[in-house]
GROMACS .gro file of C-alpha atoms in nm:
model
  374
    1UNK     CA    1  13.592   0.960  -2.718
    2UNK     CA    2  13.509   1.065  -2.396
    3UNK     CA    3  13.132   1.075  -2.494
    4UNK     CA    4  13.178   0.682  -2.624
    5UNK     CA    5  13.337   0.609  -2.226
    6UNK     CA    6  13.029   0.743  -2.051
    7UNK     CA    7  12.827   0.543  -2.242
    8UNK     CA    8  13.026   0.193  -2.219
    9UNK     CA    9  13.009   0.252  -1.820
   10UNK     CA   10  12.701   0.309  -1.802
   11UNK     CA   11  12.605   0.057  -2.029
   12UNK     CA   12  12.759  -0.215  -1.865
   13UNK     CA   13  12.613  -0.521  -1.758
   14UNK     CA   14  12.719  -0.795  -1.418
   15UNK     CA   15  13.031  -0.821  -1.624
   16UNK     CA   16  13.139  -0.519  -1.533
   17UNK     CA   17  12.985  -0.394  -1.183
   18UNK     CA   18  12.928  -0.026  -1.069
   19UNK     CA   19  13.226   0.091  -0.793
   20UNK     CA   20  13.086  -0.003  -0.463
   21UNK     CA   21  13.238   0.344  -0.349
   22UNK     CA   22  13.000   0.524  -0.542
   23UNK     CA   23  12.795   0.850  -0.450
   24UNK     CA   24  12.413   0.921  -0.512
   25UNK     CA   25  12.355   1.223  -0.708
   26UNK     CA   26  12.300   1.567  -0.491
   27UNK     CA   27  11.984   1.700  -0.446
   28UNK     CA   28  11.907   2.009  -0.595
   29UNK     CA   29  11.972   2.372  -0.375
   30UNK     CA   30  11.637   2.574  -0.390
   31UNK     CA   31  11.730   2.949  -0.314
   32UNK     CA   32  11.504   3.057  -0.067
   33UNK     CA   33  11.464   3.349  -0.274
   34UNK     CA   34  11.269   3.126  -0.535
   35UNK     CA   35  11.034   3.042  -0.275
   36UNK     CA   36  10.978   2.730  -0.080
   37UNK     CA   37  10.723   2.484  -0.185
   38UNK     CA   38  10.463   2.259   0.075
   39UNK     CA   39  10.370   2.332   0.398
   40UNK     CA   40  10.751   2.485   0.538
   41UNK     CA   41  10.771   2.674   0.268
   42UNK     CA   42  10.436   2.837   0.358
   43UNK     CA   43  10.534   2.869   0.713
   44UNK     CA   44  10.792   3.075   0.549
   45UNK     CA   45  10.629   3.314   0.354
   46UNK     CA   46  10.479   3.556   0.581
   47UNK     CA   47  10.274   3.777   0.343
   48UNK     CA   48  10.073   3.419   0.188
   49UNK     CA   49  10.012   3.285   0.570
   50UNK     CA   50   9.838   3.663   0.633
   51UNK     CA   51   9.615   3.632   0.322
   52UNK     CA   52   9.503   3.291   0.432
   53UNK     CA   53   9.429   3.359   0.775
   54UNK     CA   54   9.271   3.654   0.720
   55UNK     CA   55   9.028   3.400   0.507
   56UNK     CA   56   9.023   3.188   0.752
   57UNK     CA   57   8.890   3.479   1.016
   58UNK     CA   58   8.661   3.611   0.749
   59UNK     CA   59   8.542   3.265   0.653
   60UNK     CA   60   8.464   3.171   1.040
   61UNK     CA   61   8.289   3.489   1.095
   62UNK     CA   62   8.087   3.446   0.798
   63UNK     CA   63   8.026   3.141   0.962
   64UNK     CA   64   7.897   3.316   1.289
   65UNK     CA   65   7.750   3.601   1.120
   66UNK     CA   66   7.533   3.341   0.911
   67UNK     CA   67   7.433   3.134   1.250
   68UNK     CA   68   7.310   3.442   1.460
   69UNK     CA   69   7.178   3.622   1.131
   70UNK     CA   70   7.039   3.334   0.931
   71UNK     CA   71   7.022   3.023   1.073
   72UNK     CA   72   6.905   3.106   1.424
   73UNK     CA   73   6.635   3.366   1.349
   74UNK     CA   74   6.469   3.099   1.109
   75UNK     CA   75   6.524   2.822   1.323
   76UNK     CA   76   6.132   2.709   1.364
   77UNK     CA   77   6.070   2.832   1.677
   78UNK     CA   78   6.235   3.158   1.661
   79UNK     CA   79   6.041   3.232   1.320
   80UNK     CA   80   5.738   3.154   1.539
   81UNK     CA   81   5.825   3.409   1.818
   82UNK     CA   82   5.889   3.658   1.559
   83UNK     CA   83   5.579   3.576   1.379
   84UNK     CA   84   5.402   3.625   1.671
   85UNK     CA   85   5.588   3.933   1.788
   86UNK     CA   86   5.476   4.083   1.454
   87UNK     CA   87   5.171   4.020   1.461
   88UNK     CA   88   5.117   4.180   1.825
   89UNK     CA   89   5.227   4.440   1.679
   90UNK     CA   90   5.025   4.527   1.381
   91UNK     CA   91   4.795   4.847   1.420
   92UNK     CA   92   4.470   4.650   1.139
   93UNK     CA   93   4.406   4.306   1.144
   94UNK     CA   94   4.213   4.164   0.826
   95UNK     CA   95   4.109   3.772   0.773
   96UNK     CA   96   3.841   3.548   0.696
   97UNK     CA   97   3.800   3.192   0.871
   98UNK     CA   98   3.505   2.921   1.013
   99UNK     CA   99   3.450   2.765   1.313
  100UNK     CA  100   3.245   2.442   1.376
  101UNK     CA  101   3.111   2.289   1.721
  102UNK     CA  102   2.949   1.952   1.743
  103UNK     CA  103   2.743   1.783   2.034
  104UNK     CA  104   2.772   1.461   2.050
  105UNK     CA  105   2.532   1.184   2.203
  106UNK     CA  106   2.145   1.080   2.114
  107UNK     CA  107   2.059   1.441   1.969
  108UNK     CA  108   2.406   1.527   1.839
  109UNK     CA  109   2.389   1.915   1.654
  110UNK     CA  110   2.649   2.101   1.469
  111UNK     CA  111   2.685   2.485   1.482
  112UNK     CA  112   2.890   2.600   1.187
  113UNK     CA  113   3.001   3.013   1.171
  114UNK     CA  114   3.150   3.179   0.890
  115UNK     CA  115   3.328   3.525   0.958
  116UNK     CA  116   3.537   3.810   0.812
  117UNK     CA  117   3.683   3.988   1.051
  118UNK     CA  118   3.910   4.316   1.041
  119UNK     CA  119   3.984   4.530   1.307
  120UNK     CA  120   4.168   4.863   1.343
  121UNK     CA  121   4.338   4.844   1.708
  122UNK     CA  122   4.459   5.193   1.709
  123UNK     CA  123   4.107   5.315   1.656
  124UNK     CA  124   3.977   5.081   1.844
  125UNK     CA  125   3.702   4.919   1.599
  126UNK     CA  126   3.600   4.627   1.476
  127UNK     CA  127   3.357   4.480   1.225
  128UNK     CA  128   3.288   4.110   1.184
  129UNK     CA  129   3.045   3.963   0.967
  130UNK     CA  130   2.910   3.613   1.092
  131UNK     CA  131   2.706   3.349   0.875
  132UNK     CA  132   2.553   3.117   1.161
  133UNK     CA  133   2.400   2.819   1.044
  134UNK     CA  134   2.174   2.562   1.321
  135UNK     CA  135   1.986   2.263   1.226
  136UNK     CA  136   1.923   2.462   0.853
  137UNK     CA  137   1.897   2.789   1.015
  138UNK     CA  138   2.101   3.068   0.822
  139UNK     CA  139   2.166   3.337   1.016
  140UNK     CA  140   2.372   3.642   0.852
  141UNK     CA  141   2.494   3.901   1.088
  142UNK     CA  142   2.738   4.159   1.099
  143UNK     CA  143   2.859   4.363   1.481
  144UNK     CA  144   3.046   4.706   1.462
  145UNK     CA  145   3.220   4.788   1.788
  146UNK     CA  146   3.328   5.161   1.734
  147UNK     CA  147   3.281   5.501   1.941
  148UNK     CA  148   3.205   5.335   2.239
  149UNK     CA  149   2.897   5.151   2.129
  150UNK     CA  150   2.793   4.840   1.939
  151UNK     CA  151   2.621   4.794   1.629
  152UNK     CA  152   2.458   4.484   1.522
  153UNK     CA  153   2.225   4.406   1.177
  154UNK     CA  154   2.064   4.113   1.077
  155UNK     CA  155   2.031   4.062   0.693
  156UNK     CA  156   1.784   3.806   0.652
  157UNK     CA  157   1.559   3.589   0.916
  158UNK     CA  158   1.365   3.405   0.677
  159UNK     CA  159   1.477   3.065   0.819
  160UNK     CA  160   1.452   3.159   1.142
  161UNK     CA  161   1.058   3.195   1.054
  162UNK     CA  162   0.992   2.878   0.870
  163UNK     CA  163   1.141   2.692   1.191
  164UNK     CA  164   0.929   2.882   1.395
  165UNK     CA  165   0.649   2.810   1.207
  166UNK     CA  166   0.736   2.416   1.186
  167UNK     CA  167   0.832   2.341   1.568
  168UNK     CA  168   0.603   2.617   1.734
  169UNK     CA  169   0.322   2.697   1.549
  170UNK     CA  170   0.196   2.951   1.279
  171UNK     CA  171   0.168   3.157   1.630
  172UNK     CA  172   0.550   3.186   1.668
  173UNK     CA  173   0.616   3.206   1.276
  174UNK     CA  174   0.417   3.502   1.263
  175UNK     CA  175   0.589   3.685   1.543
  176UNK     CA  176   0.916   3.597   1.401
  177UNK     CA  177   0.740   3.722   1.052
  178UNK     CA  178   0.675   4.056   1.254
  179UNK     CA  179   1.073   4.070   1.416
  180UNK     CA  180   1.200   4.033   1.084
  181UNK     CA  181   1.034   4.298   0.938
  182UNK     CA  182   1.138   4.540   1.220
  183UNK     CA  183   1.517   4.433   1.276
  184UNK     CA  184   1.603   4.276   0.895
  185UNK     CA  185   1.900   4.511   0.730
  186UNK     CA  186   1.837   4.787   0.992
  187UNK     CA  187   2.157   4.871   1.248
  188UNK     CA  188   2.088   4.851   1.571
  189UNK     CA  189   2.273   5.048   1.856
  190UNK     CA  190   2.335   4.943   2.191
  191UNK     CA  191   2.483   5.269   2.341
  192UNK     CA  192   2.766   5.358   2.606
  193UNK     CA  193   2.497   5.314   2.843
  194UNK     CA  194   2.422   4.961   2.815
  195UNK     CA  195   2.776   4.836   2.822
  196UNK     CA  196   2.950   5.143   3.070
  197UNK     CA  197   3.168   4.831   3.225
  198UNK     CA  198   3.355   4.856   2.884
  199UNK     CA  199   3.400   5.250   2.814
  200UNK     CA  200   3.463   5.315   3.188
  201UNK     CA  201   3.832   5.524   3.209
  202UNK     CA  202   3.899   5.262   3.441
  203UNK     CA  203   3.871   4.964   3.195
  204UNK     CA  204   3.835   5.145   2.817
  205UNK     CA  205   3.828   4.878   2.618
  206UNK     CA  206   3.585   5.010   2.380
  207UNK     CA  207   3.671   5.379   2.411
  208UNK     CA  208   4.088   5.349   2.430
  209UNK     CA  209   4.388   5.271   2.207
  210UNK     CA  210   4.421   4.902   2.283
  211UNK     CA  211   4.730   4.873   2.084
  212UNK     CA  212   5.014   4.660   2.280
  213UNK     CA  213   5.272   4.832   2.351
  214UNK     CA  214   5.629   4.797   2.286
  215UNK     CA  215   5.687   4.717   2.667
  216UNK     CA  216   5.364   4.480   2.678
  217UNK     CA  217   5.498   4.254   2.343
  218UNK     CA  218   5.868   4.273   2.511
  219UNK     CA  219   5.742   4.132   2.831
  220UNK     CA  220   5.524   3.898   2.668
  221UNK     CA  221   5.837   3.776   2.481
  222UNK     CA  222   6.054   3.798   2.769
  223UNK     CA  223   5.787   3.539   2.999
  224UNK     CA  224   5.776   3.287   2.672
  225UNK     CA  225   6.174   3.324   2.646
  226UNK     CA  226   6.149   3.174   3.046
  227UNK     CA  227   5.895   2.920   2.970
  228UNK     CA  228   5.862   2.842   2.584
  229UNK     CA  229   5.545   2.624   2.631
  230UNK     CA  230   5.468   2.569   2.268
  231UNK     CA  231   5.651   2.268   2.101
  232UNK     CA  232   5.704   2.252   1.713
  233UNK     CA  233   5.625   1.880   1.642
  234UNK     CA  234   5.690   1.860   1.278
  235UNK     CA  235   5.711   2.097   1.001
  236UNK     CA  236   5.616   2.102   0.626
  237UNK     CA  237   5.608   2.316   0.325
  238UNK     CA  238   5.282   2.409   0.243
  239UNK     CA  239   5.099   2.664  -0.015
  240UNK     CA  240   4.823   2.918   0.145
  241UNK     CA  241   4.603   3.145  -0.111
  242UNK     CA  242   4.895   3.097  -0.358
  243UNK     CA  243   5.182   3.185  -0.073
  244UNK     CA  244   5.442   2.951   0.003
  245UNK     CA  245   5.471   2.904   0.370
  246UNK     CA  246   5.578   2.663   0.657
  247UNK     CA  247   5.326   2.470   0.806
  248UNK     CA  248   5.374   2.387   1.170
  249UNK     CA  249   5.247   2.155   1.403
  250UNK     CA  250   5.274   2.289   1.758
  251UNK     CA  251   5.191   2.075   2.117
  252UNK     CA  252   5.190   2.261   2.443
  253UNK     CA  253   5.395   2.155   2.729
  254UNK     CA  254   5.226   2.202   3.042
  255UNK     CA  255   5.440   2.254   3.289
  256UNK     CA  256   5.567   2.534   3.086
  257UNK     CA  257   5.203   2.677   3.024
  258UNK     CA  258   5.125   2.739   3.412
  259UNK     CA  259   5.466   2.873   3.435
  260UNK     CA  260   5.399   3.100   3.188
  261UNK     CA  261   5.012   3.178   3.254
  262UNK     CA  262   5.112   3.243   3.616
  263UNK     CA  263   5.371   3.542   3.546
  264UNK     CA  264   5.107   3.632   3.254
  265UNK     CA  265   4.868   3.735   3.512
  266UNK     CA  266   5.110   3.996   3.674
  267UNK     CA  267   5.159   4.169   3.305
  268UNK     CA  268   4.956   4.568   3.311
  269UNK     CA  269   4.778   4.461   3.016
  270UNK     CA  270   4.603   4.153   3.185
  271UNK     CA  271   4.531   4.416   3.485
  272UNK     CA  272   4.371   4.597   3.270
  273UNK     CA  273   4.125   4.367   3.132
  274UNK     CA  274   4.058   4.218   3.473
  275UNK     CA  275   3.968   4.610   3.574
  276UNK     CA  276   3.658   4.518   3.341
  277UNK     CA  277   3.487   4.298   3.564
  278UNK     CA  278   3.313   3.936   3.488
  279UNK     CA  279   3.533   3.653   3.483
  280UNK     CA  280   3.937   3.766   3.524
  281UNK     CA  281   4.170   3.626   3.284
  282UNK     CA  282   4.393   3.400   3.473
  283UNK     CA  283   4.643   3.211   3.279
  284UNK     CA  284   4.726   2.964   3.540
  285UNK     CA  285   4.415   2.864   3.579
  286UNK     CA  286   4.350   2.821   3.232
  287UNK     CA  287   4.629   2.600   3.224
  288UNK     CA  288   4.535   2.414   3.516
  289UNK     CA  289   4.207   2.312   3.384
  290UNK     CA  290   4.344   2.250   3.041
  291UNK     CA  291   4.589   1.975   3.214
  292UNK     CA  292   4.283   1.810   3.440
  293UNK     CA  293   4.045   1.803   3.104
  294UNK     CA  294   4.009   1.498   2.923
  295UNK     CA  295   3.998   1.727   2.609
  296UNK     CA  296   4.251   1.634   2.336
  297UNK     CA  297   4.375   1.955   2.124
  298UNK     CA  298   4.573   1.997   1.787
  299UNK     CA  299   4.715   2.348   1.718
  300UNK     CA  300   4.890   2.402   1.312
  301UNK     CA  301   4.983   2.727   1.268
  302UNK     CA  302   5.131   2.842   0.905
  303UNK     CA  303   5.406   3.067   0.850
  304UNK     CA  304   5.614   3.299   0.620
  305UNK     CA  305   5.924   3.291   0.741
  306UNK     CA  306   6.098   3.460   0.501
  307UNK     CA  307   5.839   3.749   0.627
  308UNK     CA  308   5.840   3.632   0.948
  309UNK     CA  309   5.441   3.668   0.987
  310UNK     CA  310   5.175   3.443   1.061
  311UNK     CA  311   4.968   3.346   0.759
  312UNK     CA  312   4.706   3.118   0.904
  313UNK     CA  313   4.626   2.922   1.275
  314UNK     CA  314   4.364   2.636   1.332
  315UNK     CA  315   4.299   2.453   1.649
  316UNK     CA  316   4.093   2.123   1.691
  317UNK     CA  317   3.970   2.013   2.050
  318UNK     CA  318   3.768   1.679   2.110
  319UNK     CA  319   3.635   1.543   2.432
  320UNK     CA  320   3.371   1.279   2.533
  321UNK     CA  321   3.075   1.549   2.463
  322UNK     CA  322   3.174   1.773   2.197
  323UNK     CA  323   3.431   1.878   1.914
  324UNK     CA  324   3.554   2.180   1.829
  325UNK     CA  325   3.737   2.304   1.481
  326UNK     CA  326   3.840   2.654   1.421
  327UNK     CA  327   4.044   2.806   1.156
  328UNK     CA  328   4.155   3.205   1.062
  329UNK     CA  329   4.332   3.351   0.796
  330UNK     CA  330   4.504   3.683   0.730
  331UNK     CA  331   4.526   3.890   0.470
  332UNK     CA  332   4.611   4.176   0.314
  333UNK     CA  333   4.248   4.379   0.279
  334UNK     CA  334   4.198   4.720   0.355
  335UNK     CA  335   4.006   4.788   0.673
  336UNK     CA  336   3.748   5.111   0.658
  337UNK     CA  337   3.517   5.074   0.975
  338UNK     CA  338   3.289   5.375   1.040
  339UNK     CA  339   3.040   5.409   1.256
  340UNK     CA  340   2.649   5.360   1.091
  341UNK     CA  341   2.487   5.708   1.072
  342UNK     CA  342   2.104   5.521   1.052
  343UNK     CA  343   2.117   5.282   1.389
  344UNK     CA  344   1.836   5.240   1.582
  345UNK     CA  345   1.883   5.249   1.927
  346UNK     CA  346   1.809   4.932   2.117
  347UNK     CA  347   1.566   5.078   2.372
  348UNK     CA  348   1.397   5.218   2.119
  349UNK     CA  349   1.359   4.938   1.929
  350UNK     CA  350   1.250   4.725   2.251
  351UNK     CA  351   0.991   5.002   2.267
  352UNK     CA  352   0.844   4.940   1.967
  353UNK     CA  353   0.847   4.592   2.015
  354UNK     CA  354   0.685   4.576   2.320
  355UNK     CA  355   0.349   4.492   2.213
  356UNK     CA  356   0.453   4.163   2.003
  357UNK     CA  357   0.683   4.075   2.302
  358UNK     CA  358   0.389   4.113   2.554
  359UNK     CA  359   0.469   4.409   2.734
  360UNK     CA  360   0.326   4.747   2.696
  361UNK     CA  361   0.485   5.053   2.454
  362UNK     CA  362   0.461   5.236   2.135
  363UNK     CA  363   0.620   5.257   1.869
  364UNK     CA  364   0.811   5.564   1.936
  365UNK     CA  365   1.107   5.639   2.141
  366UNK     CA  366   0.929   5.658   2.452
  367UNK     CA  367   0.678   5.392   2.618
  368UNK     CA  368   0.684   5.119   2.880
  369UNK     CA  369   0.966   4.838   2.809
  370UNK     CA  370   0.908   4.499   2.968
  371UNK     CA  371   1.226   4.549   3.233
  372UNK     CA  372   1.282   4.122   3.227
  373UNK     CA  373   1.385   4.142   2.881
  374UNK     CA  374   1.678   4.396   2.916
   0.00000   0.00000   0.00000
């Protein structure tokens, strides 16, 4: 009966209206040991609002750890300071590249070399080996710099001979026939003695560890940090001998450069090659006369970044008279440079080409040497 009420009442239509006296339903009581739900109920569990700040300070650290340990270090320009850094720093240098100069005007020429290069700075050696090539003149040649000497060989002079023969005269072709036969795939030695300006203890370059030091690559670091000279124009992915790398386009800001090139002068290992004599390397004046020449230049330099090492550099220079295109890459090959056990030495060789050269000599070791020609 009571069941069959309840249903009438609410059942019942503008014929019968609701009490105007009556009370909305109470909301339900939550026990605050059931937990609270939204944001106060959060506020007012402790142990939940630890666990999620802690993520929050983990997750904001992450984020600081990844800036100073990811982004930042591969940021473009600080992959090229390390790349460079790296590279100061390696003890054998390996790498092939070319180099072309042109002359413009009536009797324009081009000059194009060839060269594999490696080097071993802690023993202080280097070999190159050069292809030259002139108006169809090949000229292969390869210079050892080791034990305070230099070695140079010449494999084949062949076109140097026809030329001779076809500007000069059969005259000239057959002294150059003569020269070849005397200098072709033989070493030749120019000795401590003719080059003493290099081995001195005062200079060294050719009889010293040349390797930077820690202290010379910091402070060169430290004077680019003050004046960072080189601009990264653009960048693009790029593929070298099968590596991925970045490839970057750099421009120099000059102001920056003499900055730079004028504190670079103070630095012990610029001393030292100005202790050498001939012309002193002076970065600010480089710099100067780089910003009053009309010369345009283009520097790309490719990187591994994940690495942090430079893969490849190129450099193109243009003025009114002549252009300029150069290009090096590294790479991995061993280096082995050891001193040839067959040279000649050069004034013995002058000796024996005294005669042909129109001084007076023999053919031995000892003899008169035309003095003009050393």
């Amino acid at each position: 009966m009571q069941e069959d009420q309840t249903n009438n009442t609410s059942g019942s239509s503008g014929d019968n209206p609701a009490p105007q006296d009556a009370q909305p339903a109470a909301s339900p009581v939550v026990s605050p040991k059931a937990g609270g739900s939204g944001l106060s109920g959060l506020l007012k569990n402790k142990k939940k609002l630890g666990i999620i700040g802690g993520i929050i300070v983990l997750l904001i650290a992450i984020g600081v750890a990844a800036y100073y340990l990811v982004y930042l270090p591969n940021t473009p320009q600080n992959v090229l300071k390390k790349s460079a850094a790296n590279t100061l720093k390696l003890q054998q240098v390996s790498g092939k590249g070319s180099a072309s100069v042109t002359s413009k005007g009536k009797q324009s020429s081009t000059v194009v070399i060839g060269y594999d290069i490696q080097s071993d700075i802690v023993k202080n050696a280097t070999n190159a080996k050069l292809d030259v090539a002139f108006n169809g003149v090949k000229v292969p040649l390869e210079v050892r710099a080791i034990d305070k000497a230099i070695y140079l060989k010449f494999s084949d002079l062949s076109t140097v001979q026809a030329l001779a023969t076809g500007y000069m005269g059969p005259e000239s072709g057959a002294f150059m026939g003569q020269l070849g036969k005397q200098i072709t795939n033989k070493w030749i030695e120019i000795d401590e003695s003719l080059v003493k300006n290099y081995t001195s203890d005062k200079c060294s370059l050719l009889s010293d560890n040349n390797q930077l030091s820690e202290k010379d690559i910091n402070q060169i670091i430290s004077l680019y940090d003050k004046n960072t000279f080189i601009d990264i124009n653009k960048t693009a992915k790029d593929t070298v001998d099968g590596r991925k790398v970045t490839k970057a386009e750099l421009g120099i800001n000059k102001d920056k450069a003499k900055a730079f090139g004028k504190d670079f002068e103070q630095l012990d290992m610029v001393k030292k090659l100005n202790s050498c004599g001939g012309d002193k390397v002076t970065g600010s004046d480089s710099a100067k006369k780089a910003d009053n020449s009309k010369t345009s230049y283009e520097f790309t330099v490719w990187l591994d970044a994940s690495k942090k090492e430079i893969v490849k550099v190129a450099i193109k220079a243009n003025d009114d008279t002549t252009s300029l295109s150069a290009d090096f890459t590294f790479n991995k090959d061993k280096v082995d440079i050891q001193k040839p056990t067959d040279a000649m030495p050069a004034m013995q060789l002058l000796g024996q080409l005294a005669p042909l050269l129109g001084g007076t000599g023999t053919t031995g070791t000892g003899g008169t040497v035309n003095q003009s020609l050393l």
